[in-house]
Coordinates of C-alpha atoms and ligand atoms in Angstrom, one line a residue:
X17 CA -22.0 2.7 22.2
X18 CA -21.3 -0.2 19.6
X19 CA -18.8 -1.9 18.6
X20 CA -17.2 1.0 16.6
X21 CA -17.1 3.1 19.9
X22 CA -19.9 6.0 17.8
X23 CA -23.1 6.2 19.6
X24 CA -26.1 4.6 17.5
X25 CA -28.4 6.9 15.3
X26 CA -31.5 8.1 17.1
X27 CA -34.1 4.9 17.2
X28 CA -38.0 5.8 17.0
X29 CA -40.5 3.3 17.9
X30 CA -39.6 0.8 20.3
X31 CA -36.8 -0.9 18.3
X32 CA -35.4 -3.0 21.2
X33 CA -31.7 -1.6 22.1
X34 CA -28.8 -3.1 20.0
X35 CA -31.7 -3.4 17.1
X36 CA -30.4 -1.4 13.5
X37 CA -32.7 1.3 12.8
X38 CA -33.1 4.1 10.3
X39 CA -31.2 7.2 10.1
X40 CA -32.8 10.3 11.2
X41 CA -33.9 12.8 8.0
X42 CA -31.8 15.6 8.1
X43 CA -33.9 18.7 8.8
X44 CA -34.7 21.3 5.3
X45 CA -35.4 18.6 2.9
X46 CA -38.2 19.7 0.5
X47 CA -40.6 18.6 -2.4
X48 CA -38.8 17.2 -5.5
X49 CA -36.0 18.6 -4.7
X50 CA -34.9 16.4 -1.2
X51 CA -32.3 18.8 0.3
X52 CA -30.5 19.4 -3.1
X53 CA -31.9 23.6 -2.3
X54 CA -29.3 23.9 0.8
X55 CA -26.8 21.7 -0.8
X56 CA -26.2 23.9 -3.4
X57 CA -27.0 27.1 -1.7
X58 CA -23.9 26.0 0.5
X59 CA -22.9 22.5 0.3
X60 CA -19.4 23.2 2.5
X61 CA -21.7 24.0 5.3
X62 CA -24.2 21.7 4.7
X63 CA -21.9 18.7 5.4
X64 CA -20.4 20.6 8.1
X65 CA -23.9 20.7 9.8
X66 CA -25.0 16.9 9.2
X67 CA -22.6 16.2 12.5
X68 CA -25.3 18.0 14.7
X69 CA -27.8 15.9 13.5
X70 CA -26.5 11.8 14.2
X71 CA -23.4 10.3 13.3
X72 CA -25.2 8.6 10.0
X73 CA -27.6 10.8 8.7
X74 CA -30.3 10.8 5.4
X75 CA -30.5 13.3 2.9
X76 CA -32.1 13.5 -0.6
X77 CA -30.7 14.7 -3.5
X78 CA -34.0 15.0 -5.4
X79 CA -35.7 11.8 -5.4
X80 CA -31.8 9.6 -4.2
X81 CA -32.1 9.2 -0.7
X82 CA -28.5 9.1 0.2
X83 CA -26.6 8.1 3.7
X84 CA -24.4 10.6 4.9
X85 CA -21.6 8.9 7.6
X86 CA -20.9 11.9 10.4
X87 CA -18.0 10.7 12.4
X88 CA -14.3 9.6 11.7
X89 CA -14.6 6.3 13.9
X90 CA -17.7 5.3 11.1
X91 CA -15.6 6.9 8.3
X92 CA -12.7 4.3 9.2
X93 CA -15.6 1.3 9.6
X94 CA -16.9 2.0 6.2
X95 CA -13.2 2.6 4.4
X96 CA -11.7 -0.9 6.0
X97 CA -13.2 -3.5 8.2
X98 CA -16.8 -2.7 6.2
X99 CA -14.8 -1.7 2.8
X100 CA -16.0 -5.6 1.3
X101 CA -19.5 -4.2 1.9
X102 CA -19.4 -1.3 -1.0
X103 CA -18.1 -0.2 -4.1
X104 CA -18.1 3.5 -5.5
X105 CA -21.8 4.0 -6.0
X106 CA -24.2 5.8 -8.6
X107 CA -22.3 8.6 -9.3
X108 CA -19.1 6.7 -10.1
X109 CA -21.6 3.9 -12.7
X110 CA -22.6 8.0 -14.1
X111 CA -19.1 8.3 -14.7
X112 CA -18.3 5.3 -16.6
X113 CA -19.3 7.1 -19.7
X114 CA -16.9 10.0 -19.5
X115 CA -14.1 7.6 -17.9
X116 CA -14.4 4.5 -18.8
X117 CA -13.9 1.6 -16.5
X118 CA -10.8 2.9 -14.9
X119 CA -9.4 2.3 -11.0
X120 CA -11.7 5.0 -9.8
X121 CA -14.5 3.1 -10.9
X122 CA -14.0 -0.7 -10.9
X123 CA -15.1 -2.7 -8.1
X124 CA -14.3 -6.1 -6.5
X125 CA -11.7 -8.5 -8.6
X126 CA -11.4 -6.2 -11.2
X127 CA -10.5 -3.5 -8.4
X128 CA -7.9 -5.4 -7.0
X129 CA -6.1 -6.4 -10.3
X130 CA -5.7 -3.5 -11.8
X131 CA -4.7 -1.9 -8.6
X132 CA -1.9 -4.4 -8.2
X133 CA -0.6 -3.6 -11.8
X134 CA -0.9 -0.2 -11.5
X135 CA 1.2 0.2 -8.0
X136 CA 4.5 -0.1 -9.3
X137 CA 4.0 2.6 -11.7
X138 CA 3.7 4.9 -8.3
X139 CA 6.7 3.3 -7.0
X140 CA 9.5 5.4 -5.0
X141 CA 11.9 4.9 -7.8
X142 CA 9.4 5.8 -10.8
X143 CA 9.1 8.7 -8.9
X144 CA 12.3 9.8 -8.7
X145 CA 12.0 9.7 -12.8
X146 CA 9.3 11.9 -12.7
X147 CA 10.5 14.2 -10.2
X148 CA 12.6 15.8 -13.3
X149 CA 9.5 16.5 -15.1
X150 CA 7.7 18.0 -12.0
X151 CA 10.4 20.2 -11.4
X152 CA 11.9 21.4 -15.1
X153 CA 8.3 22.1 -16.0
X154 CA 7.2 24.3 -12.6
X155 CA 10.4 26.2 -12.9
X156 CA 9.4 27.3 -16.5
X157 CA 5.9 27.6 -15.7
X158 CA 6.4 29.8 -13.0
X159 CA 9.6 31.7 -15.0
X160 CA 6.9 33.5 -17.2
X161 CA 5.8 35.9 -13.7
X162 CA 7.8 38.0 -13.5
X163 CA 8.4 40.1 -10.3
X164 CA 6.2 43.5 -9.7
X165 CA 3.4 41.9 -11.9
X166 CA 0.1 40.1 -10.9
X167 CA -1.5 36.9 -12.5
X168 CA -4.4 34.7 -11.8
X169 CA -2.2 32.0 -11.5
X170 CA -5.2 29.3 -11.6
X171 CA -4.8 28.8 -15.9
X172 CA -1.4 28.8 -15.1
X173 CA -1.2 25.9 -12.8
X174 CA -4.0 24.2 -14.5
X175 CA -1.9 24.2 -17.5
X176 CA 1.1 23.3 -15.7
X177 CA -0.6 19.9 -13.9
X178 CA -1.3 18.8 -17.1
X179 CA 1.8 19.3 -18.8
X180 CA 3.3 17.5 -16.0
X181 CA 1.0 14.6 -16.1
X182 CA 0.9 14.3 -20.2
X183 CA 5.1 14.6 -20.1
X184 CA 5.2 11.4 -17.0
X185 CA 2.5 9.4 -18.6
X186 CA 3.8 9.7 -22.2
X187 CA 7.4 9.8 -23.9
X188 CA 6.1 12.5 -26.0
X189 CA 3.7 14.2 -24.7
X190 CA 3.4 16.9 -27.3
X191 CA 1.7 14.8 -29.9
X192 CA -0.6 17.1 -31.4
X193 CA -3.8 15.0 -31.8
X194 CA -3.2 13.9 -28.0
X195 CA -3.7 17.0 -27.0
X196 CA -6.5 18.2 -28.6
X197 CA -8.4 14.7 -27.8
X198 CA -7.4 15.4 -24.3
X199 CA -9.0 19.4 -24.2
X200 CA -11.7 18.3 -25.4
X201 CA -12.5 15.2 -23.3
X202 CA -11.6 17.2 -19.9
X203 CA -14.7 20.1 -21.2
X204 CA -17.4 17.4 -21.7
X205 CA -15.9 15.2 -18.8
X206 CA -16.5 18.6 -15.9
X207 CA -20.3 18.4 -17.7
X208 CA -21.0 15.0 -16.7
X209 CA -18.9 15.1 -13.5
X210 CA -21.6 17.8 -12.5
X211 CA -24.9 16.7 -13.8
X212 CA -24.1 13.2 -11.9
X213 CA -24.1 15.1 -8.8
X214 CA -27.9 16.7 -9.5
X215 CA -31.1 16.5 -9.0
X216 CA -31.6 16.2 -12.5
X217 CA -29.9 13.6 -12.9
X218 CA -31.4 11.5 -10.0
X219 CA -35.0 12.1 -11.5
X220 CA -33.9 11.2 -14.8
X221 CA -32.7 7.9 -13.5
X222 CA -36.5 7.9 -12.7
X223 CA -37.9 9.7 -15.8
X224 CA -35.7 9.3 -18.7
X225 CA -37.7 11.6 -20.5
X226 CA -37.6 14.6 -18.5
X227 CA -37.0 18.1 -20.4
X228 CA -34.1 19.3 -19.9
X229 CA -32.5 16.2 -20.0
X230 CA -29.3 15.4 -22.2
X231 CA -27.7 12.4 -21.5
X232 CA -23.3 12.6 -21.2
X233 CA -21.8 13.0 -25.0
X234 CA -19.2 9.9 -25.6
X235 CA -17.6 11.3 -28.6
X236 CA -14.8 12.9 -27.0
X237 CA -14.1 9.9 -25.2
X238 CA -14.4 7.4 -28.1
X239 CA -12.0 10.1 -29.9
X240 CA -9.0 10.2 -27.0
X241 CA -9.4 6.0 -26.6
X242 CA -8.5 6.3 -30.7
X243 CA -5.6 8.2 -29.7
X244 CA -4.5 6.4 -27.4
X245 CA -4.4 3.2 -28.9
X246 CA -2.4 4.6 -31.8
X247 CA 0.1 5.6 -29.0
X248 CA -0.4 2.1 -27.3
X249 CA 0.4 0.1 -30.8
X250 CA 3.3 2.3 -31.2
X251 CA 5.2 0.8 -27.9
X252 CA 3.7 -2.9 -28.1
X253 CA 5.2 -2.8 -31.8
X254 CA 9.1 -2.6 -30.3
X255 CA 8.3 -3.3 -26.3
X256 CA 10.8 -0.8 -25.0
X257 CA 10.7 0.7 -21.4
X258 CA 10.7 4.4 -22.2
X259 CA 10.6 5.2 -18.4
X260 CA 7.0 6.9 -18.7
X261 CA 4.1 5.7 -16.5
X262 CA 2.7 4.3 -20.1
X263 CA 5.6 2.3 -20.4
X264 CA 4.6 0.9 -16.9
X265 CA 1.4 0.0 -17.4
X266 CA 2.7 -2.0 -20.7
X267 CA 5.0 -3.5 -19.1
X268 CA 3.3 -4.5 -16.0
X269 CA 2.0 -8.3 -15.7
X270 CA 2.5 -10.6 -12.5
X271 CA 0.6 -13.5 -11.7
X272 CA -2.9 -12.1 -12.9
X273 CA -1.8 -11.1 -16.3
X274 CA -1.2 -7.6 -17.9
X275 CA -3.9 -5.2 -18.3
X276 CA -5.8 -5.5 -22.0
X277 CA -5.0 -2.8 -24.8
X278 CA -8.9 -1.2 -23.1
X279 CA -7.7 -1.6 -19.7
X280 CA -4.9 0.3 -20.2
X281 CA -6.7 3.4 -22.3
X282 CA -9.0 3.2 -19.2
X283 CA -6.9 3.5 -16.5
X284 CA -4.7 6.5 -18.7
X285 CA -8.1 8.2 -18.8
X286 CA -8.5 7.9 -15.0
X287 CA -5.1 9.1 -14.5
X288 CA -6.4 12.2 -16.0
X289 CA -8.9 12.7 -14.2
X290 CA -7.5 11.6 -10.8
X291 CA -4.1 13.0 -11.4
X292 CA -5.0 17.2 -12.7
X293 CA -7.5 18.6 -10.9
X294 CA -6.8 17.6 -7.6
X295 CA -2.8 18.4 -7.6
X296 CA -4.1 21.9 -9.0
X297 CA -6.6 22.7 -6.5
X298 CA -3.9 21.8 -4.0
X299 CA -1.2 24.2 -5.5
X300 CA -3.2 26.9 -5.8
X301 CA -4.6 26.5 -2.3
X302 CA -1.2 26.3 -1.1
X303 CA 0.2 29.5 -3.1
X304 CA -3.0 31.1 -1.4
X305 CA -2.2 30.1 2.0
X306 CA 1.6 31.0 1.2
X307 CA 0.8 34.5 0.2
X308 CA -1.4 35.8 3.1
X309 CA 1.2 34.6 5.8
X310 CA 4.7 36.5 5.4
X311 CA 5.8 34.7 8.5
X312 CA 5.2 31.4 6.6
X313 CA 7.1 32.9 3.5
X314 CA 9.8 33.8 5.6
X315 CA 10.2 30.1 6.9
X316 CA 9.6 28.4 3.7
X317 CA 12.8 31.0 2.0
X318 CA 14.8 30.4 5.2
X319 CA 14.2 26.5 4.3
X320 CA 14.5 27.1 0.8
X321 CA 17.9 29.1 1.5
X322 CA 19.6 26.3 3.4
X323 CA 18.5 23.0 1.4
X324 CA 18.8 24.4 -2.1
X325 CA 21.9 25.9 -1.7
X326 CA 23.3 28.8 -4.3
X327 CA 19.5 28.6 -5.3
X328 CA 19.2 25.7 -7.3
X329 CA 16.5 24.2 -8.9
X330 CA 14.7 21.6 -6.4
X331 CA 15.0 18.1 -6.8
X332 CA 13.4 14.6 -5.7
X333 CA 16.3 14.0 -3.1
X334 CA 15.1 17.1 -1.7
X335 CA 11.7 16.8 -0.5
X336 CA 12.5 14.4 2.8
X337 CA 14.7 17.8 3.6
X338 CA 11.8 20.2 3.0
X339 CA 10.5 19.4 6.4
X340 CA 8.7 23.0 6.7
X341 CA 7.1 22.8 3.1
X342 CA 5.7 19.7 4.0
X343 CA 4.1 20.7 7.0
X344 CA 2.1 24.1 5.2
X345 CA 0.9 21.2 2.6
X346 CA -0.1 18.9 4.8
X347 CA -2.2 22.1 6.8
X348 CA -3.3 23.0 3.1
X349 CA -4.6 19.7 2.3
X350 CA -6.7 19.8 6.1
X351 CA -7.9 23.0 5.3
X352 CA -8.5 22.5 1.7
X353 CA -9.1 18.9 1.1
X354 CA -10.2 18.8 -3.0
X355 CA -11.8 15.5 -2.5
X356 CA -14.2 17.2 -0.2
X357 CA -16.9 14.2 -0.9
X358 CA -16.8 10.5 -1.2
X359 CA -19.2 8.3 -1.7
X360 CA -20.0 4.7 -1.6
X361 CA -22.9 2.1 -2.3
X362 CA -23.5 -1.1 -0.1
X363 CA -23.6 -4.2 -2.3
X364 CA -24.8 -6.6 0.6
X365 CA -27.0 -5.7 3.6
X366 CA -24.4 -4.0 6.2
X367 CA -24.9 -1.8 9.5
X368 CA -23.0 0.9 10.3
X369 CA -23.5 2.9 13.7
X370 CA -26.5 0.8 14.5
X371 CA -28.2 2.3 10.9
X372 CA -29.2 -0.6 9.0
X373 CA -28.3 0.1 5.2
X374 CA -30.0 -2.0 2.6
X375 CA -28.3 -3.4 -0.6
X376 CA -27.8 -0.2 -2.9
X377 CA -28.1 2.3 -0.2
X378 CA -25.8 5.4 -1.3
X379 CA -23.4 6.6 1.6
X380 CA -21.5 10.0 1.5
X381 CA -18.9 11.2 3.7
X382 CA -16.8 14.5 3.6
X383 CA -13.3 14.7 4.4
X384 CA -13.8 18.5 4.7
X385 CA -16.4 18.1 7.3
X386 CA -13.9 16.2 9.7
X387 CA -11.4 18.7 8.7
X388 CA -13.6 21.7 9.8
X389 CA -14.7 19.4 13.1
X390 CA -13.7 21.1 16.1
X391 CA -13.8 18.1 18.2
X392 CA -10.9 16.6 16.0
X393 CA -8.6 20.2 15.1
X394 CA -9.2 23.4 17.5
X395 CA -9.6 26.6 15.6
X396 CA -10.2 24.4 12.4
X397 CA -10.4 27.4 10.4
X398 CA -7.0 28.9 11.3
X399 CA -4.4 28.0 9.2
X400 CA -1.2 26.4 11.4
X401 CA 1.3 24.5 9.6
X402 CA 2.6 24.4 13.4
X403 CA 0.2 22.0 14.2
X404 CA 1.6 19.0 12.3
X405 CA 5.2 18.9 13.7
X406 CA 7.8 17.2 11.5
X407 CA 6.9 13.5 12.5
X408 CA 2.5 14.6 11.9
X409 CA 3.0 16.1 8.7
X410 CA 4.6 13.2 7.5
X411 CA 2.3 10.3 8.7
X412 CA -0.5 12.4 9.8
X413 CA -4.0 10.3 11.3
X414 CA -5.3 8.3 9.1
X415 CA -8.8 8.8 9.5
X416 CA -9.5 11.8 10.5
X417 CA -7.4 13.4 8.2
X418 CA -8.9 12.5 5.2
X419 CA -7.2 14.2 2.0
X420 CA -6.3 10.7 0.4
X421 CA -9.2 8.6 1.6
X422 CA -8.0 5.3 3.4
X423 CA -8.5 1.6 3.0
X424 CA -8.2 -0.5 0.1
X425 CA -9.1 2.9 -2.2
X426 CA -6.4 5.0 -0.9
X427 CA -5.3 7.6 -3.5
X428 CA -2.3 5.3 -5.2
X429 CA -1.0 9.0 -6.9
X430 CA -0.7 9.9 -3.2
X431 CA 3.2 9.9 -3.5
X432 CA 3.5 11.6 -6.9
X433 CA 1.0 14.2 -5.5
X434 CA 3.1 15.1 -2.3
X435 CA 6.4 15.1 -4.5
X436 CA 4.6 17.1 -7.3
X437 CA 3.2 19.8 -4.7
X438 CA 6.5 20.3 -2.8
X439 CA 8.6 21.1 -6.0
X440 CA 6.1 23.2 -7.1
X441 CA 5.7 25.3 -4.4
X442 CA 9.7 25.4 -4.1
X443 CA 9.6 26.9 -8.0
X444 CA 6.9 29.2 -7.5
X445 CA 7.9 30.7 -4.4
X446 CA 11.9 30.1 -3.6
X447 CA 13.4 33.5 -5.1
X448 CA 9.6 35.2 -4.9
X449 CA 7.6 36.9 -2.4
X450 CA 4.0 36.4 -2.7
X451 CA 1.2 39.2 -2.1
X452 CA -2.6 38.5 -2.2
X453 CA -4.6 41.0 -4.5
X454 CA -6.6 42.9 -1.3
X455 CA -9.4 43.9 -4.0
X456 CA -9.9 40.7 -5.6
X457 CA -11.1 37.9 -2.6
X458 CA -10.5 34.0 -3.1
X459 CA -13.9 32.1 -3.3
X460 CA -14.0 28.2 -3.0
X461 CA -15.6 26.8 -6.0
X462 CA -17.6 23.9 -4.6
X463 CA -17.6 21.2 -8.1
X464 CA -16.3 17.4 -7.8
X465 CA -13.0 19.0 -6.6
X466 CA -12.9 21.8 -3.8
X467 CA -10.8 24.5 -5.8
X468 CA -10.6 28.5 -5.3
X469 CA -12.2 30.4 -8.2
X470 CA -9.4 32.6 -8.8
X471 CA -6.2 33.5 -7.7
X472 CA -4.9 36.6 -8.3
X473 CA -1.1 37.2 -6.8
X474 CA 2.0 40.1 -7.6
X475 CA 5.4 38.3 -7.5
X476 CA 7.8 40.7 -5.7
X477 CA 11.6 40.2 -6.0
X478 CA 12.9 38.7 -2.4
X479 CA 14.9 41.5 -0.5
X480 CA 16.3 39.4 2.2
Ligands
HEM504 C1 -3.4 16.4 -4.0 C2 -3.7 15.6 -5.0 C3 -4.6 14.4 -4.9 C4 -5.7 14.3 -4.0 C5 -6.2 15.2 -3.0 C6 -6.2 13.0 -4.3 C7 -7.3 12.4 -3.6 C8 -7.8 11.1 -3.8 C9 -8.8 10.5 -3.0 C10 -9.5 11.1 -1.9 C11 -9.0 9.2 -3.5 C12 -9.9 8.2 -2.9 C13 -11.3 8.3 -3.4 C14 -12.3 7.4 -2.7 O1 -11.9 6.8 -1.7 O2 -13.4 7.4 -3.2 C15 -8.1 9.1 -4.7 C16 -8.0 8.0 -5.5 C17 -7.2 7.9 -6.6 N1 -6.3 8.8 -7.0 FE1 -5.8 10.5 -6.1 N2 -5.6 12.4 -5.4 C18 -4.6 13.3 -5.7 C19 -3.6 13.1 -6.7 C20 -3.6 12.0 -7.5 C21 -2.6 11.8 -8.6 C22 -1.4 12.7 -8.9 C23 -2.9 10.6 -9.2 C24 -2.2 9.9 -10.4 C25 -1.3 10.5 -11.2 C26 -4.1 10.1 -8.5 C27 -4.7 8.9 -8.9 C28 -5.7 8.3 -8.1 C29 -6.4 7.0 -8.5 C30 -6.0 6.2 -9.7 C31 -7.3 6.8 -7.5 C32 -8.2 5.6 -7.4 C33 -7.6 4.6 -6.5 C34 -8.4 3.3 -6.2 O3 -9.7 3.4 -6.2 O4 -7.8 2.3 -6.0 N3 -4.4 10.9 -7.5 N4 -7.4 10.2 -4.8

């Protein structure tokens, strides 16, 4: 064992005994194309299977030889006493053209400034501001089904995570040339969230010149930065706090200095990206979960019943009460987790479970892996929202429950997210009672989020 209590990687040759080493090669990888074949034949399984094979393994994604980190004791090493060690990695420097330099992507200093600025815009009492929006908007979103019909409800509650994220990051959030900028942006951004991911990509890295090749288009970005600074110039011109998460960012200084007119249009753009898909994926997993289990819906309405009494709309003082809701989110987020990858890249030398990783060495890890790990949750595929009582769902481990990462790059939008989730689910499902469409199964769509592909449901009015 070593320091971090995970045994060492297997060591060929006759390295002497506390000596780093090389990760082993995971088994299946093939010409060209490294392992990418099984990854995307099933990449929920694939990371699921690296455990059996060392608790750091290698794989290649085409020519990118990438580390992948196996248990939660190396997960918590690399996320904080080794977090100096990395930043975000290639796919995140891919995703500076879609993104810009936002939160998601800086590194070092600049990390660390604009994460301080951004904070108090998350705050506990921002929140409470926002918690209007979440709700008001949910309730009307989920007003249009009514009962004895059936929707996919995934347009739905994309469109409704967005609403609610334009409406808290922006006074007026209907701004017509806002919107469009922002449709169009989120259809090339899902393009080169993808390709950075690929083989393709890694050999073009390589072989710029490869055919098929067509490098991430920046108009839609250059067009929503133009938008946004027209918004920006409009609240430097009279400095007022108009209580949005804009306003915030504006406002926000301290000792290192506010955030540039770019810095800001940066970190709005990584707001939607971080702050949309995700909270979707979640909700609709939830509403999934929610709909197969009538015991569950019975519990959630008896909760429902009893804090929102004469069946009010749910608000932020709420949520601490909605003990039960939180538990079947925090069990959807296990079973679920959207973030189902993260990645990393050394910037210095480092070791981690005795493998020795060089400077630029590429490091993956899956919170869905240790979620599925049946050394960490028995019967990981069942889903109990009986196994985080009150106290667990609330604070549950930190590292092997994984949903928000950990460390210095825990998800700051972790609050907003839990707040979001529970009132939505309290809209959608307070006066309803969910049924699953038997002849139209749930598939998880495996992209840069973990989301299901569909989700077809019939809202029934509650009888009891
Ligand atoms: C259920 C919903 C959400 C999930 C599962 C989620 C997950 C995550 C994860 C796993 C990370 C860390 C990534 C890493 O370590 O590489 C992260 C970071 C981040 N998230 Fe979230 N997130 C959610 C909602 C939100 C929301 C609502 C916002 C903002 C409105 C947000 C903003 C961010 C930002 C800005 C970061 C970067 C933080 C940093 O690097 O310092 N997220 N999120």
């Amino acid at each position: 064992m070593n320091s971090s209590g995970a045994r060492p990687a297997a060591r060929p040759g006759h390295a002497p005994a506390d000596a780093p080493t090389e990760a082993p090669v995971a088994p299946g990888r093939v010409p060209l194309a490294g392992h990418a074949p099984r990854f995307r034949r099933d990449a929920l399984r694939f990371v699921r299977e690296q455990r059996h094979h060392g608790p750091v393994t290698k794989v290649y994604i085409g020519p990118r030889p990438v580390h992948v980190v196996n248990s939660g004791e190396l997960v918590r090493e690399l996320l904080t006493a080794q977090a100096r060690s990395f930043d975000k990695g290639a796919m995140f420097d891919a995703l500076r053209v879609p993104l810009g330099d936002g939160l998601i992507t800086a590194a070092g200093d600049r990390h660390l400034r604009h994460r301080r600025t951004m904070q108090p815009a998350f705050h506990h009492d921002r929140i409470a501001g926002y918690a209007r929006i979440m709700s008001e908007r949910s309730l009307a979103r989920s007003a249009a089904w009514a009962p004895g019909t059936t929707r996919d409800l995934v347009p739905d509650i994309h469109r409704l995570t967005l609403d609610i994220l334009l409406s808290t990051l922006f006074a007026d959030p209907q701004d017509p040339e806002l919107r469009t900028a922002v449709k169009d942006w989120l259809t090339v951004k899902y393009h080169s969230m993808r390709l950075a991911l690929s083989p393709l990509h890694a050999w073009a890295e390589r072989l710029p010149l490869l055919p098929g090749w067509r490098p991430p288009d920046d108009g839609p970005l250059r067009r929503l930065v133009a938008v946004q600074q027209r918004i920006v110039d409009g609240y430097r011109a009279d400095g007022r706090d108009r209580g949005d998460l804009l306003s915030m960012l504006l406002l926000a200084g301290g000792p290192e200095g506010a955030l540039s007119d770019t810095e800001v249009t940066d970190e709005l753009i990584t707001l939607f990206l971080a702050g949309t898909g995700t909270v979707s994926a979640s909700l609709a997993w939830a509403l999934y979960e929610i709909s197969r289990r009538p015991d569950v819906q019975r519990r959630l309405h008896d909760e429902f019943d009893t804090v929102l009494e004469a069946g009010r709309p749910p608000r932020f003082e709420d949520v601490p009460a909605l003990v039960f809701t939180r538990q079947v989110l925090t069990e959807t987020l296990r079973l679920h987790p959207p973030s189902w990858l993260l990645m990393r890249r050394a910037v210095r030398p480092v070791t981690l479970g005795g493998v020795r990783l060089a400077p630029g060495a590429e490091v993956f890890f899956s919170p869905y892996a240790l979620h599925h790990d049946p050394h960490l949750y028995e019967d990981p595929e069942q889903f109990r929202p009986d196994r985080w009582p009150p106290d667990a769902a609330a604070k549950p481990p930190r590292h092997t429950y994984l949903p928000f990462g950990a460390g210095s790059r825990l998800c700051v939008g972790e609050d907003f997210a839990w707040t979001e989730l529970t009132l939505a689910v309290a809209a959608f499902t307070a006066h309803r009672r969910l049924e699953p469409v038997a002849a139209a199964p749930v598939r998880p769509l495996v992209g840069t989020v973990l989301r299901p592909d569909r989700l077809p449901l019939t809202a029934h009015a509650r009888t009891s």
